[in-house]
mmCIF file of C-alpha atoms in Angstrom:
data_model
loop_
_atom_site.group_PDB
_atom_site.id
_atom_site.type_symbol
_atom_site.label_atom_id
_atom_site.label_comp_id
_atom_site.label_asym_id
_atom_site.label_seq_id
_atom_site.Cartn_x
_atom_site.Cartn_y
_atom_site.Cartn_z
ATOM 1 C CA MET A 1 -18.014 -42.363 -24.720
ATOM 2 C CA LEU A 2 -15.003 -40.794 -23.037
ATOM 3 C CA ILE A 3 -15.489 -38.855 -19.810
ATOM 4 C CA LEU A 4 -13.128 -36.348 -18.201
ATOM 5 C CA GLY A 5 -13.613 -36.266 -14.416
ATOM 6 C CA ILE A 6 -12.526 -33.258 -12.344
ATOM 7 C CA GLU A 7 -12.389 -33.449 -8.556
ATOM 8 C CA THR A 8 -11.296 -30.485 -6.399
ATOM 9 C CA ALA A 9 -13.845 -30.370 -3.559
ATOM 10 C CA THR A 10 -11.320 -31.166 -0.831
ATOM 11 C CA GLU A 11 -7.582 -30.757 -0.468
ATOM 12 C CA ARG A 12 -7.095 -33.364 -3.171
ATOM 13 C CA VAL A 13 -6.846 -32.484 -6.844
ATOM 14 C CA SER A 14 -7.878 -35.508 -8.884
ATOM 15 C CA VAL A 15 -8.366 -35.953 -12.626
ATOM 16 C CA ALA A 16 -9.524 -39.108 -14.402
ATOM 17 C CA LEU A 17 -10.455 -40.304 -17.873
ATOM 18 C CA GLY A 18 -12.770 -43.221 -18.451
ATOM 19 C CA GLY A 19 -15.909 -44.657 -19.945
ATOM 20 C CA HIS A 20 -17.045 -48.110 -21.101
ATOM 21 C CA GLU A 21 -13.689 -49.579 -20.156
ATOM 22 C CA GLY A 22 -13.782 -48.131 -16.640
ATOM 23 C CA VAL A 23 -11.094 -45.689 -15.536
ATOM 24 C CA ILE A 24 -8.291 -45.526 -18.100
ATOM 25 C CA GLY A 25 -6.252 -42.744 -16.536
ATOM 26 C CA LEU A 26 -6.076 -41.157 -13.095
ATOM 27 C CA PHE A 27 -3.808 -38.540 -11.568
ATOM 28 C CA GLU A 28 -4.196 -37.143 -8.104
ATOM 29 C CA VAL A 29 -2.252 -35.237 -5.515
ATOM 30 C CA THR A 30 -3.433 -34.742 -1.946
ATOM 31 C CA LYS A 31 -0.860 -32.369 -0.590
ATOM 32 C CA GLY A 32 -0.182 -28.715 -1.096
ATOM 33 C CA ARG A 33 -3.723 -27.690 -1.939
ATOM 34 C CA ARG A 34 -2.751 -25.758 -5.004
ATOM 35 C CA HIS A 35 -5.919 -26.447 -6.970
ATOM 36 C CA ALA A 36 -5.478 -23.634 -9.475
ATOM 37 C CA GLU A 37 -1.825 -24.441 -10.157
ATOM 38 C CA THR A 38 -2.281 -28.220 -10.367
ATOM 39 C CA LEU A 39 -5.577 -28.860 -12.136
ATOM 40 C CA VAL A 40 -4.956 -27.903 -15.754
ATOM 41 C CA PRO A 41 -1.428 -29.405 -15.925
ATOM 42 C CA ALA A 42 -2.942 -32.577 -14.380
ATOM 43 C CA ILE A 43 -5.575 -32.769 -17.135
ATOM 44 C CA ASP A 44 -2.883 -32.272 -19.760
ATOM 45 C CA PHE A 45 -0.738 -34.989 -18.144
ATOM 46 C CA VAL A 46 -3.521 -37.585 -17.909
ATOM 47 C CA CYS A 47 -4.628 -36.959 -21.493
ATOM 48 C CA SER A 48 -1.127 -37.142 -22.942
ATOM 49 C CA GLN A 49 -0.188 -40.256 -20.948
ATOM 50 C CA ALA A 50 -3.395 -41.994 -22.007
ATOM 51 C CA GLY A 51 -2.895 -40.853 -25.589
ATOM 52 C CA ILE A 52 -6.175 -38.965 -25.640
ATOM 53 C CA GLU A 53 -6.799 -35.722 -27.521
ATOM 54 C CA LEU A 54 -9.176 -33.247 -25.891
ATOM 55 C CA ASP A 55 -11.606 -33.442 -28.808
ATOM 56 C CA GLU A 56 -12.130 -37.152 -28.123
ATOM 57 C CA ILE A 57 -13.763 -36.311 -24.781
ATOM 58 C CA SER A 58 -17.552 -36.386 -24.942
ATOM 59 C CA LEU A 59 -18.547 -35.393 -21.413
ATOM 60 C CA VAL A 60 -17.111 -33.537 -18.416
ATOM 61 C CA ALA A 61 -17.994 -34.775 -14.922
ATOM 62 C CA VAL A 62 -17.293 -32.609 -11.899
ATOM 63 C CA ASP A 63 -17.624 -32.845 -8.127
ATOM 64 C CA VAL A 64 -20.084 -30.083 -7.167
ATOM 65 C CA GLY A 65 -19.430 -30.271 -3.424
ATOM 66 C CA PRO A 66 -20.033 -29.735 -0.621
ATOM 67 C CA GLY A 67 -16.425 -29.055 0.291
ATOM 68 C CA LEU A 68 -13.771 -26.368 0.027
ATOM 69 C CA PHE A 69 -15.158 -23.241 -1.629
ATOM 70 C CA THR A 70 -11.739 -22.344 -2.986
ATOM 71 C CA GLY A 71 -11.269 -25.795 -4.505
ATOM 72 C CA MET A 72 -14.763 -26.060 -5.969
ATOM 73 C CA ARG A 73 -14.399 -22.658 -7.568
ATOM 74 C CA VAL A 74 -11.354 -23.841 -9.509
ATOM 75 C CA GLY A 75 -12.866 -27.218 -10.401
ATOM 76 C CA LEU A 76 -16.254 -25.946 -11.522
ATOM 77 C CA ALA A 77 -14.868 -23.016 -13.492
ATOM 78 C CA SER A 78 -12.355 -25.241 -15.274
ATOM 79 C CA ALA A 79 -14.856 -28.035 -15.926
ATOM 80 C CA LYS A 80 -17.393 -25.585 -17.349
ATOM 81 C CA ALA A 81 -14.733 -23.953 -19.504
ATOM 82 C CA PHE A 82 -13.682 -27.316 -20.980
ATOM 83 C CA ALA A 83 -17.289 -28.355 -21.607
ATOM 84 C CA GLN A 84 -18.219 -25.029 -23.205
ATOM 85 C CA ALA A 85 -15.143 -24.958 -25.403
ATOM 86 C CA LEU A 86 -15.583 -28.591 -26.488
ATOM 87 C CA ARG A 87 -19.381 -28.125 -26.796
ATOM 88 C CA ILE A 88 -20.109 -31.191 -24.707
ATOM 89 C CA PRO A 89 -22.524 -31.801 -21.793
ATOM 90 C CA MET A 90 -21.721 -32.117 -18.108
ATOM 91 C CA ILE A 91 -22.677 -34.214 -15.121
ATOM 92 C CA GLY A 92 -22.296 -32.858 -11.587
ATOM 93 C CA ILE A 93 -21.990 -35.289 -8.688
ATOM 94 C CA SER A 94 -21.913 -34.615 -4.954
ATOM 95 C CA SER A 95 -18.690 -35.137 -3.026
ATOM 96 C CA LEU A 96 -20.645 -37.169 -0.447
ATOM 97 C CA ASP A 97 -21.899 -39.553 -3.175
ATOM 98 C CA LEU A 98 -18.312 -39.929 -4.368
ATOM 99 C CA LEU A 99 -17.046 -40.852 -0.910
ATOM 100 C CA ALA A 100 -19.877 -43.340 -0.328
ATOM 101 C CA PHE A 101 -19.724 -45.099 -3.715
ATOM 102 C CA PRO A 102 -16.394 -46.933 -3.194
ATOM 103 C CA CYS A 103 -17.915 -48.418 0.014
ATOM 104 C CA ARG A 104 -20.829 -49.975 -1.912
ATOM 105 C CA HIS A 105 -19.815 -53.517 -0.945
ATOM 106 C CA THR A 106 -20.553 -53.130 2.749
ATOM 107 C CA ASP A 107 -23.978 -53.818 4.210
ATOM 108 C CA ARG A 108 -23.459 -51.159 6.874
ATOM 109 C CA VAL A 109 -24.825 -47.650 6.632
ATOM 110 C CA VAL A 110 -22.106 -45.569 4.952
ATOM 111 C CA VAL A 111 -21.699 -42.035 6.321
ATOM 112 C CA PRO A 112 -19.346 -39.802 4.346
ATOM 113 C CA VAL A 113 -18.174 -36.886 6.489
ATOM 114 C CA ILE A 114 -16.349 -33.912 4.979
ATOM 115 C CA ASP A 115 -14.593 -31.309 7.106
ATOM 116 C CA ALA A 116 -16.516 -28.035 6.768
ATOM 117 C CA ARG A 117 -14.047 -26.088 8.972
ATOM 118 C CA ARG A 118 -14.848 -24.196 12.136
ATOM 119 C CA SER A 119 -15.868 -27.403 13.967
ATOM 120 C CA GLU A 120 -18.551 -28.271 11.430
ATOM 121 C CA VAL A 121 -18.935 -31.175 9.036
ATOM 122 C CA PHE A 122 -20.903 -31.965 5.893
ATOM 123 C CA TYR A 123 -22.456 -35.427 5.983
ATOM 124 C CA ALA A 124 -25.113 -37.698 4.526
ATOM 125 C CA MET A 125 -26.044 -41.372 4.884
ATOM 126 C CA TYR A 126 -26.177 -44.156 2.311
ATOM 127 C CA ARG A 127 -27.079 -47.805 2.115
ATOM 128 C CA GLN A 128 -26.148 -50.498 -0.317
ATOM 129 C CA VAL A 129 -28.400 -51.162 -3.317
ATOM 130 C CA PRO A 130 -27.663 -53.390 -6.320
ATOM 131 C CA GLY A 131 -24.904 -51.713 -8.313
ATOM 132 C CA GLY A 132 -24.207 -48.853 -5.950
ATOM 133 C CA VAL A 133 -25.427 -46.882 -2.971
ATOM 134 C CA GLN A 134 -28.591 -44.957 -2.263
ATOM 135 C CA GLN A 135 -28.907 -41.903 -0.077
ATOM 136 C CA VAL A 136 -31.003 -42.516 3.039
ATOM 137 C CA ALA A 137 -30.368 -39.188 4.797
ATOM 138 C CA GLU A 138 -30.085 -35.841 3.024
ATOM 139 C CA PRO A 139 -26.765 -33.968 2.961
ATOM 140 C CA THR A 140 -26.506 -31.552 5.834
ATOM 141 C CA VAL A 141 -23.987 -29.300 7.558
ATOM 142 C CA GLY A 142 -23.636 -28.960 11.305
ATOM 143 C CA PRO A 143 -21.398 -29.237 14.337
ATOM 144 C CA VAL A 144 -19.739 -32.608 14.946
ATOM 145 C CA GLU A 145 -22.072 -33.053 17.935
ATOM 146 C CA ASP A 146 -25.068 -33.046 15.560
ATOM 147 C CA LEU A 147 -23.499 -35.832 13.528
ATOM 148 C CA ILE A 148 -22.852 -37.866 16.685
ATOM 149 C CA ALA A 149 -26.433 -37.291 17.873
ATOM 150 C CA ASP A 150 -27.718 -38.423 14.452
ATOM 151 C CA LEU A 151 -25.619 -41.560 14.570
ATOM 152 C CA MET A 152 -26.766 -42.391 18.088
ATOM 153 C CA ALA A 153 -30.407 -41.817 17.182
ATOM 154 C CA ARG A 154 -30.133 -44.334 14.330
ATOM 155 C CA SER A 155 -28.034 -46.801 16.346
ATOM 156 C CA GLN A 156 -27.180 -48.766 13.239
ATOM 157 C CA ASP A 157 -23.945 -50.399 12.237
ATOM 158 C CA VAL A 158 -22.138 -47.623 10.361
ATOM 159 C CA LEU A 159 -18.967 -47.043 8.406
ATOM 160 C CA LEU A 160 -17.687 -43.465 8.448
ATOM 161 C CA VAL A 161 -15.447 -42.185 5.660
ATOM 162 C CA GLY A 162 -13.913 -38.849 4.715
ATOM 163 C CA ASP A 163 -11.546 -36.203 6.063
ATOM 164 C CA GLY A 164 -14.175 -34.958 8.535
ATOM 165 C CA ALA A 165 -14.486 -38.418 10.065
ATOM 166 C CA LEU A 166 -10.708 -38.609 10.403
ATOM 167 C CA ARG A 167 -10.355 -35.127 11.850
ATOM 168 C CA TYR A 168 -12.989 -35.690 14.528
ATOM 169 C CA ARG A 169 -12.235 -39.378 14.992
ATOM 170 C CA ASP A 170 -11.691 -39.150 18.753
ATOM 171 C CA GLU A 171 -14.814 -37.102 19.479
ATOM 172 C CA ILE A 172 -16.941 -39.483 17.420
ATOM 173 C CA LEU A 173 -15.487 -42.701 18.822
ATOM 174 C CA ASP A 174 -15.794 -41.392 22.393
ATOM 175 C CA ASP A 175 -19.555 -41.346 22.066
ATOM 176 C CA PHE A 176 -20.399 -43.842 19.386
ATOM 177 C CA HIS A 177 -18.985 -47.205 18.469
ATOM 178 C CA CYS A 178 -18.369 -47.456 14.740
ATOM 179 C CA GLU A 179 -15.675 -47.998 12.161
ATOM 180 C CA ILE A 180 -13.857 -45.129 10.489
ATOM 181 C CA GLY A 181 -12.096 -46.046 7.306
ATOM 182 C CA GLY A 182 -12.061 -45.816 3.558
ATOM 183 C CA ASP A 183 -10.593 -42.954 1.635
ATOM 184 C CA ALA A 184 -10.264 -39.548 3.259
ATOM 185 C CA HIS A 185 -10.954 -37.649 0.036
ATOM 186 C CA PRO A 186 -13.217 -38.114 -2.974
ATOM 187 C CA SER A 187 -11.444 -39.217 -6.131
ATOM 188 C CA ALA A 188 -12.077 -38.617 -9.816
ATOM 189 C CA GLY A 189 -12.034 -42.398 -10.411
ATOM 190 C CA PRO A 190 -15.451 -43.059 -8.837
ATOM 191 C CA LEU A 191 -16.591 -39.755 -10.340
ATOM 192 C CA VAL A 192 -15.997 -41.056 -13.858
ATOM 193 C CA LEU A 193 -17.670 -44.398 -13.048
ATOM 194 C CA LEU A 194 -20.771 -42.783 -11.547
ATOM 195 C CA ALA A 195 -20.957 -40.252 -14.363
ATOM 196 C CA HIS A 196 -20.727 -43.047 -16.919
ATOM 197 C CA ALA A 197 -23.730 -44.826 -15.407
ATOM 198 C CA ARG A 198 -25.717 -41.577 -15.629
ATOM 199 C CA ALA A 199 -24.443 -40.770 -19.098
ATOM 200 C CA LEU A 200 -25.857 -44.085 -20.369
ATOM 201 C CA ARG A 201 -29.278 -42.717 -19.381
ATOM 202 C CA GLU A 202 -28.392 -39.375 -21.002
ATOM 203 C CA ASP A 203 -28.860 -37.848 -17.563
ATOM 204 C CA TRP A 204 -26.643 -34.842 -18.279
ATOM 205 C CA VAL A 205 -26.993 -31.048 -18.394
ATOM 206 C CA ASN A 206 -25.550 -28.017 -20.133
ATOM 207 C CA PRO A 207 -22.455 -26.424 -18.583
ATOM 208 C CA TRP A 208 -24.384 -23.354 -17.452
ATOM 209 C CA GLU A 209 -26.821 -25.525 -15.493
ATOM 210 C CA ILE A 210 -24.143 -26.913 -13.189
ATOM 211 C CA GLU A 211 -24.235 -25.270 -9.751
ATOM 212 C CA PRO A 212 -22.025 -25.868 -6.711
ATOM 213 C CA ILE A 213 -23.575 -27.277 -3.543
ATOM 214 C CA TYR A 214 -22.209 -24.954 -0.878
ATOM 215 C CA LEU A 215 -24.549 -26.241 1.840
ATOM 216 C CA ARG A 216 -23.765 -23.416 4.180
ATOM 217 C CA GLY A 217 -25.474 -21.812 7.127
ATOM 218 C CA PRO A 218 -28.376 -19.382 6.858
ATOM 219 C CA ASP A 219 -28.047 -16.447 4.511
ATOM 220 C CA ALA A 220 -28.849 -12.993 5.816
ATOM 221 C CA LYS A 221 -28.702 -9.432 4.639
ATOM 222 C CA ILE A 222 -25.571 -7.708 5.897
ATOM 223 C CA ASN A 223 -26.555 -5.055 8.397
ATOM 224 C CA TRP A 224 -24.608 -2.123 7.023
ATOM 225 C CA SER A 225 -26.363 0.302 9.348
ATOM 226 C CA THR A 226 -24.155 -0.969 12.157
ATOM 227 C CA ARG A 227 -21.324 0.814 10.393
ATOM 228 C CA THR A 228 -20.783 4.292 9.151
ATOM 229 C CA ALA A 229 -23.023 4.727 6.113
ATOM 230 C CA ARG A 230 -21.645 3.407 2.867
ATOM 231 C CA ALA A 231 -21.369 6.461 0.643
ATOM 232 C CA MET B 1 -7.666 -3.013 23.200
ATOM 233 C CA LEU B 2 -4.780 -0.844 22.129
ATOM 234 C CA GLN B 3 -5.443 2.836 21.363
ATOM 235 C CA LEU B 4 -2.936 4.415 19.035
ATOM 236 C CA ARG B 5 -2.520 7.763 17.399
ATOM 237 C CA ALA B 6 -0.992 8.367 13.992
ATOM 238 C CA SER B 7 -0.163 11.907 12.929
ATOM 239 C CA SER B 8 0.957 11.131 9.391
ATOM 240 C CA LEU B 9 0.628 8.550 6.673
ATOM 241 C CA ALA B 10 4.115 7.359 7.608
ATOM 242 C CA ASP B 11 2.865 6.705 11.161
ATOM 243 C CA THR B 12 -0.041 4.635 9.826
ATOM 244 C CA HIS B 13 2.390 2.660 7.696
ATOM 245 C CA ALA B 14 4.704 2.155 10.683
ATOM 246 C CA ILE B 15 1.828 0.891 12.850
ATOM 247 C CA ALA B 16 0.744 -1.458 10.062
ATOM 248 C CA ALA B 17 4.333 -2.684 9.738
ATOM 249 C CA ALA B 18 4.500 -3.407 13.461
ATOM 250 C CA VAL B 19 1.297 -5.471 13.230
ATOM 251 C CA ALA B 20 2.633 -7.205 10.116
ATOM 252 C CA SER B 21 5.815 -8.179 11.911
ATOM 253 C CA LEU B 22 3.738 -10.190 14.394
ATOM 254 C CA ALA B 23 1.297 -11.611 11.846
ATOM 255 C CA ARG B 24 1.574 -15.158 10.600
ATOM 256 C CA ALA B 25 -0.137 -17.624 8.283
ATOM 257 C CA GLY B 26 -3.732 -18.238 9.295
ATOM 258 C CA ASP B 27 -4.343 -14.709 10.585
ATOM 259 C CA THR B 28 -7.470 -12.770 9.737
ATOM 260 C CA ILE B 29 -7.322 -9.024 10.258
ATOM 261 C CA LEU B 30 -10.484 -6.946 9.933
ATOM 262 C CA LEU B 31 -10.027 -3.331 8.847
ATOM 263 C CA ALA B 32 -12.851 -1.154 10.106
ATOM 264 C CA GLY B 33 -13.630 2.510 9.650
ATOM 265 C CA GLY B 34 -15.592 4.742 7.307
ATOM 266 C CA MET B 35 -14.788 5.876 3.800
ATOM 267 C CA GLY B 36 -11.336 7.415 3.662
ATOM 268 C CA ALA B 37 -10.476 6.374 7.217
ATOM 269 C CA GLY B 38 -7.247 4.809 6.013
ATOM 270 C CA LYS B 39 -8.087 1.115 5.641
ATOM 271 C CA THR B 40 -6.290 0.794 2.316
ATOM 272 C CA ALA B 41 -3.400 2.920 3.617
ATOM 273 C CA PHE B 42 -3.044 0.466 6.474
ATOM 274 C CA ALA B 43 -3.099 -2.453 4.017
ATOM 275 C CA GLN B 44 -0.387 -0.768 1.953
ATOM 276 C CA GLY B 45 1.906 -0.366 4.946
ATOM 277 C CA PHE B 46 1.153 -3.914 6.008
ATOM 278 C CA GLY B 47 1.909 -5.413 2.591
ATOM 279 C CA ARG B 48 5.041 -3.362 2.130
ATOM 280 C CA ALA B 49 6.351 -4.629 5.460
ATOM 281 C CA LEU B 50 5.831 -8.218 4.313
ATOM 282 C CA GLY B 51 7.789 -7.554 1.144
ATOM 283 C CA VAL B 52 4.994 -6.986 -1.389
ATOM 284 C CA ASP B 53 6.563 -4.687 -3.966
ATOM 285 C CA GLU B 54 3.695 -4.381 -6.438
ATOM 286 C CA PRO B 55 1.225 -1.548 -5.819
ATOM 287 C CA ILE B 56 -1.498 -2.480 -3.317
ATOM 288 C CA THR B 57 -4.761 -0.998 -4.534
ATOM 289 C CA SER B 58 -8.258 -1.076 -3.130
ATOM 290 C CA PRO B 59 -10.034 -4.363 -3.914
ATOM 291 C CA THR B 60 -13.485 -2.758 -3.741
ATOM 292 C CA PHE B 61 -14.467 -3.864 -7.237
ATOM 293 C CA THR B 62 -12.436 -7.049 -7.502
ATOM 294 C CA LEU B 63 -13.350 -8.244 -3.978
ATOM 295 C CA VAL B 64 -10.030 -9.979 -3.270
ATOM 296 C CA HIS B 65 -6.476 -9.224 -4.349
ATOM 297 C CA SER B 66 -3.824 -11.819 -3.577
ATOM 298 C CA TYR B 67 -0.117 -11.084 -3.399
ATOM 299 C CA ASP B 68 2.513 -13.808 -3.314
ATOM 300 C CA LEU B 69 4.974 -13.055 -0.557
ATOM 301 C CA PRO B 70 8.691 -13.385 -1.236
ATOM 302 C CA ALA B 71 10.143 -16.798 -0.386
ATOM 303 C CA THR B 72 12.355 -15.109 2.200
ATOM 304 C CA GLN B 73 9.161 -14.240 4.075
ATOM 305 C CA ARG B 74 8.718 -17.516 5.905
ATOM 306 C CA ARG B 75 5.715 -16.658 8.033
ATOM 307 C CA ALA B 76 3.160 -16.792 5.221
ATOM 308 C CA ARG B 77 2.954 -17.539 1.524
ATOM 309 C CA THR B 78 0.284 -15.150 0.404
ATOM 310 C CA LEU B 79 -1.273 -11.891 1.506
ATOM 311 C CA HIS B 80 -4.977 -11.650 0.606
ATOM 312 C CA HIS B 81 -6.601 -8.228 0.670
ATOM 313 C CA ALA B 82 -10.405 -8.334 0.585
ATOM 314 C CA ASP B 83 -13.118 -5.682 0.642
ATOM 315 C CA LEU B 84 -16.716 -6.479 1.603
ATOM 316 C CA TYR B 85 -18.035 -3.043 0.707
ATOM 317 C CA ARG B 86 -19.948 -4.184 -2.382
ATOM 318 C CA LEU B 87 -21.534 -7.206 -0.751
ATOM 319 C CA ASP B 88 -25.093 -7.315 0.517
ATOM 320 C CA ARG B 89 -25.546 -10.812 1.882
ATOM 321 C CA THR B 90 -23.685 -13.033 4.291
ATOM 322 C CA SER B 91 -23.770 -15.855 1.700
ATOM 323 C CA GLU B 92 -21.668 -13.677 -0.602
ATOM 324 C CA VAL B 93 -19.116 -13.293 2.157
ATOM 325 C CA ALA B 94 -19.163 -17.054 2.721
ATOM 326 C CA GLU B 95 -18.528 -17.666 -0.979
ATOM 327 C CA LEU B 96 -15.303 -15.680 -0.812
ATOM 328 C CA ALA B 97 -14.105 -18.427 1.580
ATOM 329 C CA LEU B 98 -11.715 -16.022 3.275
ATOM 330 C CA SER B 99 -11.019 -18.397 6.148
ATOM 331 C CA GLU B 100 -9.922 -21.061 3.656
ATOM 332 C CA LEU B 101 -7.467 -18.557 2.216
ATOM 333 C CA ALA B 102 -6.079 -17.896 5.694
ATOM 334 C CA GLU B 103 -5.915 -21.579 6.498
ATOM 335 C CA PHE B 104 -3.600 -22.309 3.648
ATOM 336 C CA GLY B 105 -0.516 -20.235 4.318
ATOM 337 C CA GLY B 106 -2.326 -16.935 3.984
ATOM 338 C CA ILE B 107 -2.749 -13.737 5.931
ATOM 339 C CA VAL B 108 -6.091 -12.123 5.134
ATOM 340 C CA LEU B 109 -6.863 -8.410 5.489
ATOM 341 C CA ILE B 110 -10.591 -7.667 5.191
ATOM 342 C CA GLU B 111 -11.810 -4.111 4.686
ATOM 343 C CA TRP B 112 -15.271 -3.594 6.254
ATOM 344 C CA GLY B 113 -14.838 -7.049 7.814
ATOM 345 C CA ASP B 114 -16.408 -5.789 11.038
ATOM 346 C CA VAL B 115 -19.915 -5.816 9.497
ATOM 347 C CA VAL B 116 -19.892 -9.617 9.623
ATOM 348 C CA GLU B 117 -17.513 -9.981 12.538
ATOM 349 C CA GLY B 118 -19.250 -13.152 13.731
ATOM 350 C CA ALA B 119 -18.303 -14.881 10.468
ATOM 351 C CA PHE B 120 -14.664 -15.084 11.438
ATOM 352 C CA GLY B 121 -12.962 -17.070 14.162
ATOM 353 C CA ASP B 122 -9.915 -15.651 15.928
ATOM 354 C CA HIS B 123 -9.064 -12.286 14.444
ATOM 355 C CA LEU B 124 -7.607 -8.856 15.012
ATOM 356 C CA THR B 125 -9.797 -5.833 14.417
ATOM 357 C CA VAL B 126 -8.128 -2.594 13.371
ATOM 358 C CA LEU B 127 -10.491 0.365 13.707
ATOM 359 C CA LEU B 128 -9.303 3.488 11.911
ATOM 360 C CA GLU B 129 -10.853 6.882 12.475
ATOM 361 C CA PRO B 130 -9.786 10.232 11.096
ATOM 362 C CA GLU B 131 -8.891 12.530 13.941
ATOM 363 C CA LEU B 132 -10.002 16.106 14.286
ATOM 364 C CA VAL B 133 -7.099 18.325 15.203
ATOM 365 C CA GLU B 134 -7.053 21.929 16.305
ATOM 366 C CA GLY B 135 -6.464 24.613 13.723
ATOM 367 C CA ASP B 136 -3.807 27.338 14.082
ATOM 368 C CA ASP B 137 -4.728 28.459 17.573
ATOM 369 C CA GLY B 138 -2.319 27.126 20.124
ATOM 370 C CA ASP B 139 -3.221 23.607 21.089
ATOM 371 C CA ASP B 140 -1.686 21.231 23.537
ATOM 372 C CA GLY B 141 1.206 20.667 21.242
ATOM 373 C CA GLY B 142 0.699 16.957 20.687
ATOM 374 C CA ASP B 143 0.647 17.249 16.940
ATOM 375 C CA ASP B 144 3.595 18.284 14.899
ATOM 376 C CA GLY B 145 2.209 17.787 11.403
ATOM 377 C CA ASP B 146 2.186 21.398 10.225
ATOM 378 C CA ASP B 147 -0.975 21.372 8.203
ATOM 379 C CA GLY B 148 -3.045 23.863 10.160
ATOM 380 C CA ASP B 149 -3.883 26.493 7.573
ATOM 381 C CA ASP B 150 -7.487 26.551 8.671
ATOM 382 C CA ASP B 151 -7.845 29.085 11.419
ATOM 383 C CA ASP B 152 -11.420 28.865 12.574
ATOM 384 C CA SER B 153 -12.031 25.390 13.991
ATOM 385 C CA ARG B 154 -11.145 21.762 14.232
ATOM 386 C CA VAL B 155 -10.418 20.100 10.925
ATOM 387 C CA ILE B 156 -9.755 16.634 9.688
ATOM 388 C CA ALA B 157 -6.061 16.885 9.087
ATOM 389 C CA ASP B 158 -4.296 14.789 6.519
ATOM 390 C CA GLY B 159 -2.857 11.645 7.978
ATOM 391 C CA HIS B 160 -4.087 12.218 11.508
ATOM 392 C CA ARG B 161 -6.011 9.250 12.719
ATOM 393 C CA ARG B 162 -6.799 7.160 15.719
ATOM 394 C CA ILE B 163 -6.147 3.459 15.338
ATOM 395 C CA ALA B 164 -7.620 0.988 17.821
ATOM 396 C CA LEU B 165 -6.477 -2.618 17.833
ATOM 397 C CA ALA B 166 -8.582 -5.345 19.428
ATOM 398 C CA GLY B 167 -7.796 -9.035 19.377
ATOM 399 C CA VAL B 168 -10.379 -11.803 19.493
ATOM 400 C CA GLY B 169 -9.237 -15.261 20.515
ATOM 401 C CA GLN B 170 -6.248 -16.983 21.987
ATOM 402 C CA SER B 171 -3.902 -16.509 19.067
ATOM 403 C CA TRP B 172 -3.783 -12.710 19.484
ATOM 404 C CA ALA B 173 -3.835 -12.807 23.288
ATOM 405 C CA ALA B 174 -0.553 -14.696 23.126
ATOM 406 C CA ARG B 175 1.017 -11.964 21.025
ATOM 407 C CA TRP B 176 -0.494 -8.974 22.780
ATOM 408 C CA ASP B 177 2.445 -8.025 24.995
ATOM 409 C CA ARG B 178 4.807 -7.939 22.044
ATOM 410 C CA LEU B 179 2.302 -5.960 20.006
ATOM 411 C CA GLU B 180 1.904 -3.401 22.786
ATOM 412 C CA TRP B 181 5.622 -3.130 23.234
ATOM 413 C CA SER B 182 6.362 -2.637 19.548
ATOM 414 C CA LEU B 183 3.732 0.106 19.301
ATOM 415 C CA GLU B 184 4.735 2.007 22.423
ATOM 416 C CA ALA B 185 5.725 5.092 20.439
ATOM 417 C CA PHE B 186 2.171 5.566 19.149
ATOM 418 C CA GLN B 187 0.189 5.124 22.381
#
């Protein structure tokens, strides 16, 4: 089983190939934020360097967010297009899971924090279980102060990871003693590994069943009456 | 708040160009005003001033048009021109991720952006309104566009419009004096 992993939920564009042997190819760039321009050439590069033809790929894994809407749009559309064209299934994995997974060897509570812009962050909480991590607090979006209040309420030994944790490092550390470390951005390497574990259980879906996790504030009807009538 | 008066399409373009000359990457500019008020005309003048040479058309049905700015234009990489007219829900606006577009080297113009004004951080609002001008009977002489062939009452004359600029946030406050100064001719 060969898996193509596509990761574009933050500023990083990351592409990996892997399966039973672990990750066999990985390309990523974390500067420039040119998801649309970088992604497909990156897939081509990883495949050609690893000597893999597209028709050898049997599953496409993709980060479904939360994260940058503009990045996820490119990643999900491309991943679905590859899967549809190759007639293969897909596995979608949350960006927060992907940030927490590489920290699976710590016994602290792992809190991935992704910058949601406008002073807000996406975050969730995980703890170590045999072979990986398990979510102990649901993904949520809110102001940094909410995250700090959550951390203080739990008063556990925590490890914060992700670009949101780095961006608001000072605010967080002012109020709560913890360690901030690990990778700032999710990577397609862990994506392929996590997807492989799920693929062994045939826990996959059709391309059209993959949905992004936007995790955004309340939805409301736009009040057009406040403006001159629309036609 | 800056109240301006344009008496021709060229005036609207000139006002847009003056705003464009102070705009920079990260800016969000909301274009408000009813149908035919001149929102797209403003966007055309704005884009032209930044060096966009392809035709700028209304993005009503495509939601967002993006124009790469010439490399000589160092203040921003891309001009994004959005239109919220077809949207019904705030989640649809959120999915356009217009602030992400601004954040990454972009200037974003949003037609009908005022209906969800709270969704944007610092921004400039440009309110365009067609102006009624007097017909043939002697008026106060402020207008020189000779289009008064209607002799009974006030008409909406081609190109005549009021344009009000209002900045929200620190980033526009810092530029306000220069904006006022560069638009002196239209006040």
